[in-house]
Coordinates of C-alpha atoms in Angstrom, one line a residue:
M1 CA -53.1 163.1 -58.6
E2 CA -49.4 163.2 -59.4
P3 CA -47.0 163.1 -56.4
N4 CA -45.8 166.7 -57.0
Q5 CA -49.4 167.9 -57.1
A6 CA -50.5 166.1 -53.9
R7 CA -51.6 167.9 -50.8
L8 CA -48.6 168.9 -48.7
P9 CA -48.3 167.2 -45.3
S10 CA -49.5 169.3 -42.3
T11 CA -47.8 167.2 -39.5
G12 CA -44.6 165.3 -39.0
Q13 CA -46.5 162.0 -39.1
E14 CA -48.1 162.9 -42.5
L15 CA -44.6 163.7 -43.8
R16 CA -43.3 160.3 -42.7
L17 CA -46.2 158.6 -44.4
A18 CA -45.6 160.6 -47.6
L19 CA -41.9 159.6 -47.5
A20 CA -42.8 156.0 -47.0
E21 CA -44.9 156.2 -50.1
G22 CA -41.9 157.4 -52.1
R23 CA -42.8 161.1 -52.3
R24 CA -39.9 163.5 -52.6
Q25 CA -41.5 166.7 -53.9
F26 CA -42.5 169.0 -51.0
Q27 CA -41.9 172.6 -52.3
G28 CA -43.4 175.2 -50.0
L29 CA -43.9 172.7 -47.1
R30 CA -44.4 174.5 -43.8
L31 CA -43.6 172.4 -40.7
A32 CA -42.1 174.7 -38.1
D33 CA -40.9 172.9 -34.9
L34 CA -40.8 169.6 -36.8
D35 CA -39.4 166.6 -34.7
G36 CA -37.3 165.1 -37.5
V37 CA -34.5 163.4 -35.5
N38 CA -33.0 160.6 -37.7
L39 CA -35.5 161.4 -40.5
D40 CA -34.4 160.4 -44.0
L41 CA -35.1 163.4 -46.3
S42 CA -32.5 162.5 -48.8
G43 CA -33.2 163.7 -52.4
C44 CA -36.3 165.7 -51.3
D45 CA -37.2 169.1 -52.7
L46 CA -38.0 171.3 -49.7
S47 CA -37.4 174.6 -51.5
Q48 CA -39.3 177.7 -50.2
G49 CA -40.4 175.7 -47.1
C50 CA -40.4 176.7 -43.5
F51 CA -38.8 174.5 -40.8
R52 CA -38.0 177.1 -38.1
E53 CA -36.9 175.6 -34.8
S54 CA -37.1 172.1 -36.2
R55 CA -35.1 169.3 -34.6
L56 CA -33.2 167.4 -37.4
G57 CA -30.3 165.9 -35.4
K58 CA -28.7 162.9 -37.3
A59 CA -31.2 163.4 -40.2
S60 CA -30.2 162.8 -43.8
L61 CA -30.7 165.7 -46.2
R62 CA -28.2 164.4 -48.8
H63 CA -28.8 166.1 -52.1
C64 CA -31.9 167.8 -50.8
R65 CA -33.1 171.1 -52.4
V66 CA -33.9 173.8 -49.9
E67 CA -33.4 176.9 -51.9
G68 CA -35.2 179.8 -50.2
A69 CA -36.3 177.7 -47.3
N70 CA -36.3 178.9 -43.7
F71 CA -34.5 176.8 -41.1
A72 CA -33.9 179.6 -38.5
Q73 CA -32.9 178.2 -35.1
A74 CA -33.1 174.6 -36.3
L75 CA -31.1 171.9 -34.5
I76 CA -29.3 169.9 -37.2
W77 CA -26.4 168.4 -35.2
G78 CA -24.7 165.3 -36.6
A79 CA -26.8 165.4 -39.8
D80 CA -25.8 164.4 -43.3
L81 CA -26.1 167.4 -45.6
F82 CA -23.8 166.2 -48.4
G83 CA -24.6 167.9 -51.7
L84 CA -27.4 170.0 -50.1
Q85 CA -28.6 172.8 -52.5
A86 CA -29.4 175.7 -50.2
T87 CA -28.9 178.9 -52.3
G88 CA -30.7 181.9 -50.7
S89 CA -31.9 179.9 -47.7
R90 CA -32.2 181.2 -44.1
W91 CA -30.5 179.5 -41.1
H92 CA -30.1 182.3 -38.5
G93 CA -28.9 180.7 -35.2
A94 CA -29.1 177.1 -36.4
D95 CA -26.9 174.5 -34.9
F96 CA -25.0 172.3 -37.4
S97 CA -22.5 170.9 -34.8
G98 CA -20.7 167.8 -36.2
S99 CA -22.7 167.7 -39.4
R100 CA -21.4 166.7 -42.9
L101 CA -21.6 169.5 -45.4
Q102 CA -19.3 168.3 -48.2
Q103 CA -20.2 169.8 -51.6
A104 CA -23.2 171.6 -50.1
D105 CA -24.1 175.0 -51.7
F106 CA -25.1 177.8 -49.3
S107 CA -24.5 180.6 -51.7
E108 CA -26.2 183.9 -50.6
A109 CA -27.7 182.1 -47.6
M110 CA -28.3 184.0 -44.4
M111 CA -26.5 182.1 -41.6
H112 CA -25.8 184.7 -38.9
R113 CA -24.8 183.3 -35.5
C114 CA -24.9 179.7 -36.7
C115 CA -23.0 177.1 -34.8
L116 CA -20.8 175.1 -37.2
R117 CA -18.4 173.6 -34.7
G118 CA -16.8 170.3 -35.8
V119 CA -18.4 170.2 -39.2
V120 CA -16.9 168.3 -42.1
A121 CA -17.4 170.8 -45.0
A122 CA -14.5 170.4 -47.4
G123 CA -15.5 171.8 -50.7
C124 CA -18.6 173.4 -49.3
C125 CA -19.7 176.7 -51.0
W126 CA -20.7 179.8 -49.0
H127 CA -20.3 182.3 -51.8
K128 CA -21.7 185.7 -50.7
A129 CA -23.3 184.1 -47.7
G130 CA -24.1 186.1 -44.5
L131 CA -22.2 184.4 -41.7
V132 CA -21.8 187.2 -39.1
E133 CA -20.7 185.8 -35.7
A134 CA -20.9 182.2 -37.1
D135 CA -18.9 179.7 -35.0
F136 CA -16.6 177.4 -37.0
S137 CA -14.2 176.7 -34.1
A138 CA -12.9 173.2 -33.6
A139 CA -15.1 171.0 -31.3
L140 CA -13.6 169.2 -28.3
D141 CA -13.5 165.8 -30.2
Q142 CA -13.4 166.9 -33.8
L143 CA -11.6 169.5 -35.9
T144 CA -13.7 171.7 -38.2
D145 CA -12.7 170.8 -41.8
L146 CA -13.2 173.7 -44.2
G147 CA -10.4 172.7 -46.6
G148 CA -11.0 174.1 -50.1
A149 CA -14.3 175.6 -49.1
D150 CA -15.5 178.7 -51.0
F151 CA -16.2 181.8 -48.9
S152 CA -15.7 184.3 -51.7
G153 CA -17.5 187.5 -51.0
A154 CA -19.0 186.2 -47.8
D155 CA -19.7 188.4 -44.7
L156 CA -17.7 186.6 -41.9
S157 CA -17.5 189.6 -39.6
Y158 CA -16.7 188.5 -36.1
A159 CA -16.9 184.8 -37.1
V160 CA -14.9 182.3 -34.9
F161 CA -12.5 179.9 -36.8
K162 CA -10.2 179.1 -33.9
G163 CA -8.3 175.9 -34.7
A164 CA -10.2 175.3 -37.9
Q165 CA -8.8 173.7 -41.1
L166 CA -9.0 176.3 -43.9
A167 CA -6.1 175.1 -46.1
A168 CA -6.6 176.1 -49.8
A169 CA -9.9 177.8 -48.9
Q170 CA -11.3 180.5 -51.3
L171 CA -11.9 183.7 -49.3
R172 CA -11.3 186.2 -52.0
G173 CA -13.2 189.5 -51.2
A174 CA -14.7 188.1 -48.0
C175 CA -15.2 190.4 -45.0
L176 CA -13.4 188.9 -41.9
Y177 CA -13.4 192.0 -39.9
G178 CA -12.9 191.1 -36.2
A179 CA -12.8 187.4 -36.9
D180 CA -11.0 185.0 -34.6
L181 CA -8.5 183.1 -36.7
R182 CA -6.2 181.9 -33.9
Q183 CA -4.4 178.6 -34.6
T184 CA -6.2 178.3 -37.9
N185 CA -4.6 176.6 -40.9
L186 CA -4.8 179.0 -43.8
A187 CA -2.0 177.5 -45.8
Q188 CA -2.5 178.2 -49.6
A189 CA -5.8 180.0 -48.8
D190 CA -6.8 182.8 -51.2
L191 CA -7.3 185.9 -49.1
R192 CA -7.0 188.5 -51.8
G193 CA -9.0 191.6 -51.2
C194 CA -10.2 190.4 -47.8
D195 CA -11.0 192.7 -44.9
L196 CA -8.9 191.3 -42.1
R197 CA -8.8 194.3 -39.9
D198 CA -9.0 193.7 -36.2
C199 CA -8.7 189.9 -36.8
Q200 CA -7.0 187.7 -34.2
L201 CA -4.2 185.8 -36.1
S202 CA -1.9 184.5 -33.4
G203 CA -0.7 181.0 -34.3
A204 CA -2.3 181.1 -37.7
A205 CA -0.5 179.2 -40.5
L206 CA -0.4 181.5 -43.6
N207 CA 2.3 179.9 -45.6
Q208 CA 1.7 180.4 -49.3
A209 CA -1.6 182.2 -48.6
R210 CA -2.4 185.0 -51.1
L211 CA -3.0 188.3 -49.4
D212 CA -2.8 190.7 -52.4
G213 CA -4.9 193.8 -51.7
A214 CA -6.1 192.5 -48.3
L215 CA -6.8 195.0 -45.5
L216 CA -4.6 193.6 -42.8
P217 CA -4.7 194.0 -39.0
E218 CA -2.5 196.7 -37.6
G219 CA 1.1 195.5 -37.5
W220 CA 1.0 193.0 -40.3
D221 CA 2.4 193.2 -43.8
Q222 CA 1.2 191.9 -47.2
G223 CA 3.5 188.9 -46.9
G224 CA 1.5 187.6 -43.9
T225 CA 4.3 188.6 -41.5
P226 CA 3.8 190.5 -38.3
T227 CA 5.8 193.7 -38.3
Q228 CA 5.4 193.9 -34.5
N229 CA 6.2 191.2 -31.9
K230 CA 3.2 189.1 -32.3
P231 CA 3.0 185.2 -32.3
F232 CA 2.8 183.9 -35.8
S233 CA 3.3 180.6 -37.7
A234 CA 4.7 180.7 -41.2
R235 CA 5.9 177.2 -41.8

């Protein structure tokens, strides 16, 4: 039987044995509540699988394919998700604290209320993703690096970015209604057409940011300057 036609593992131990045998094709695998701390899943195809409430702290998912998979409420702290292909996947309430997400693709993924504090995610793609109430704030010992990330068309309503690095990020057409952007570096970010109403922007750096057509908080103008007496950084 070819590896991609073999029976799917039904337990974490069977998965480890399959990985040790060199298998990497696990489309449709369903292992909710998997204990996968430190597990090496790099290069695996886990698309359309279900891993709800799994524990994947410090695991490696480098260059994995998880399109359409369900990782709701999974614990993925300190993991390596470099180059992860996650289009259309579901991560509601998952904890990514301190994980590496560079060049990962979460386009159209559902990630409401995810914890992404202290992630290193420069160049990550969240195009049209659902990130309502997601927490991207800086961790106590590590800044959240979202430099050059693509949030175009994403729903970031009430998301928290306090202290995050968003320099040159692509946010065109995103909804940031009610988001917390205090002390955030948005220098050279593309915010054209964004909904920024009711945002908290005190201390945010918006130098050279593009705001054409954006819906701004009350008391701000299209140049990214407060028209009322509000703290603002425009270095």
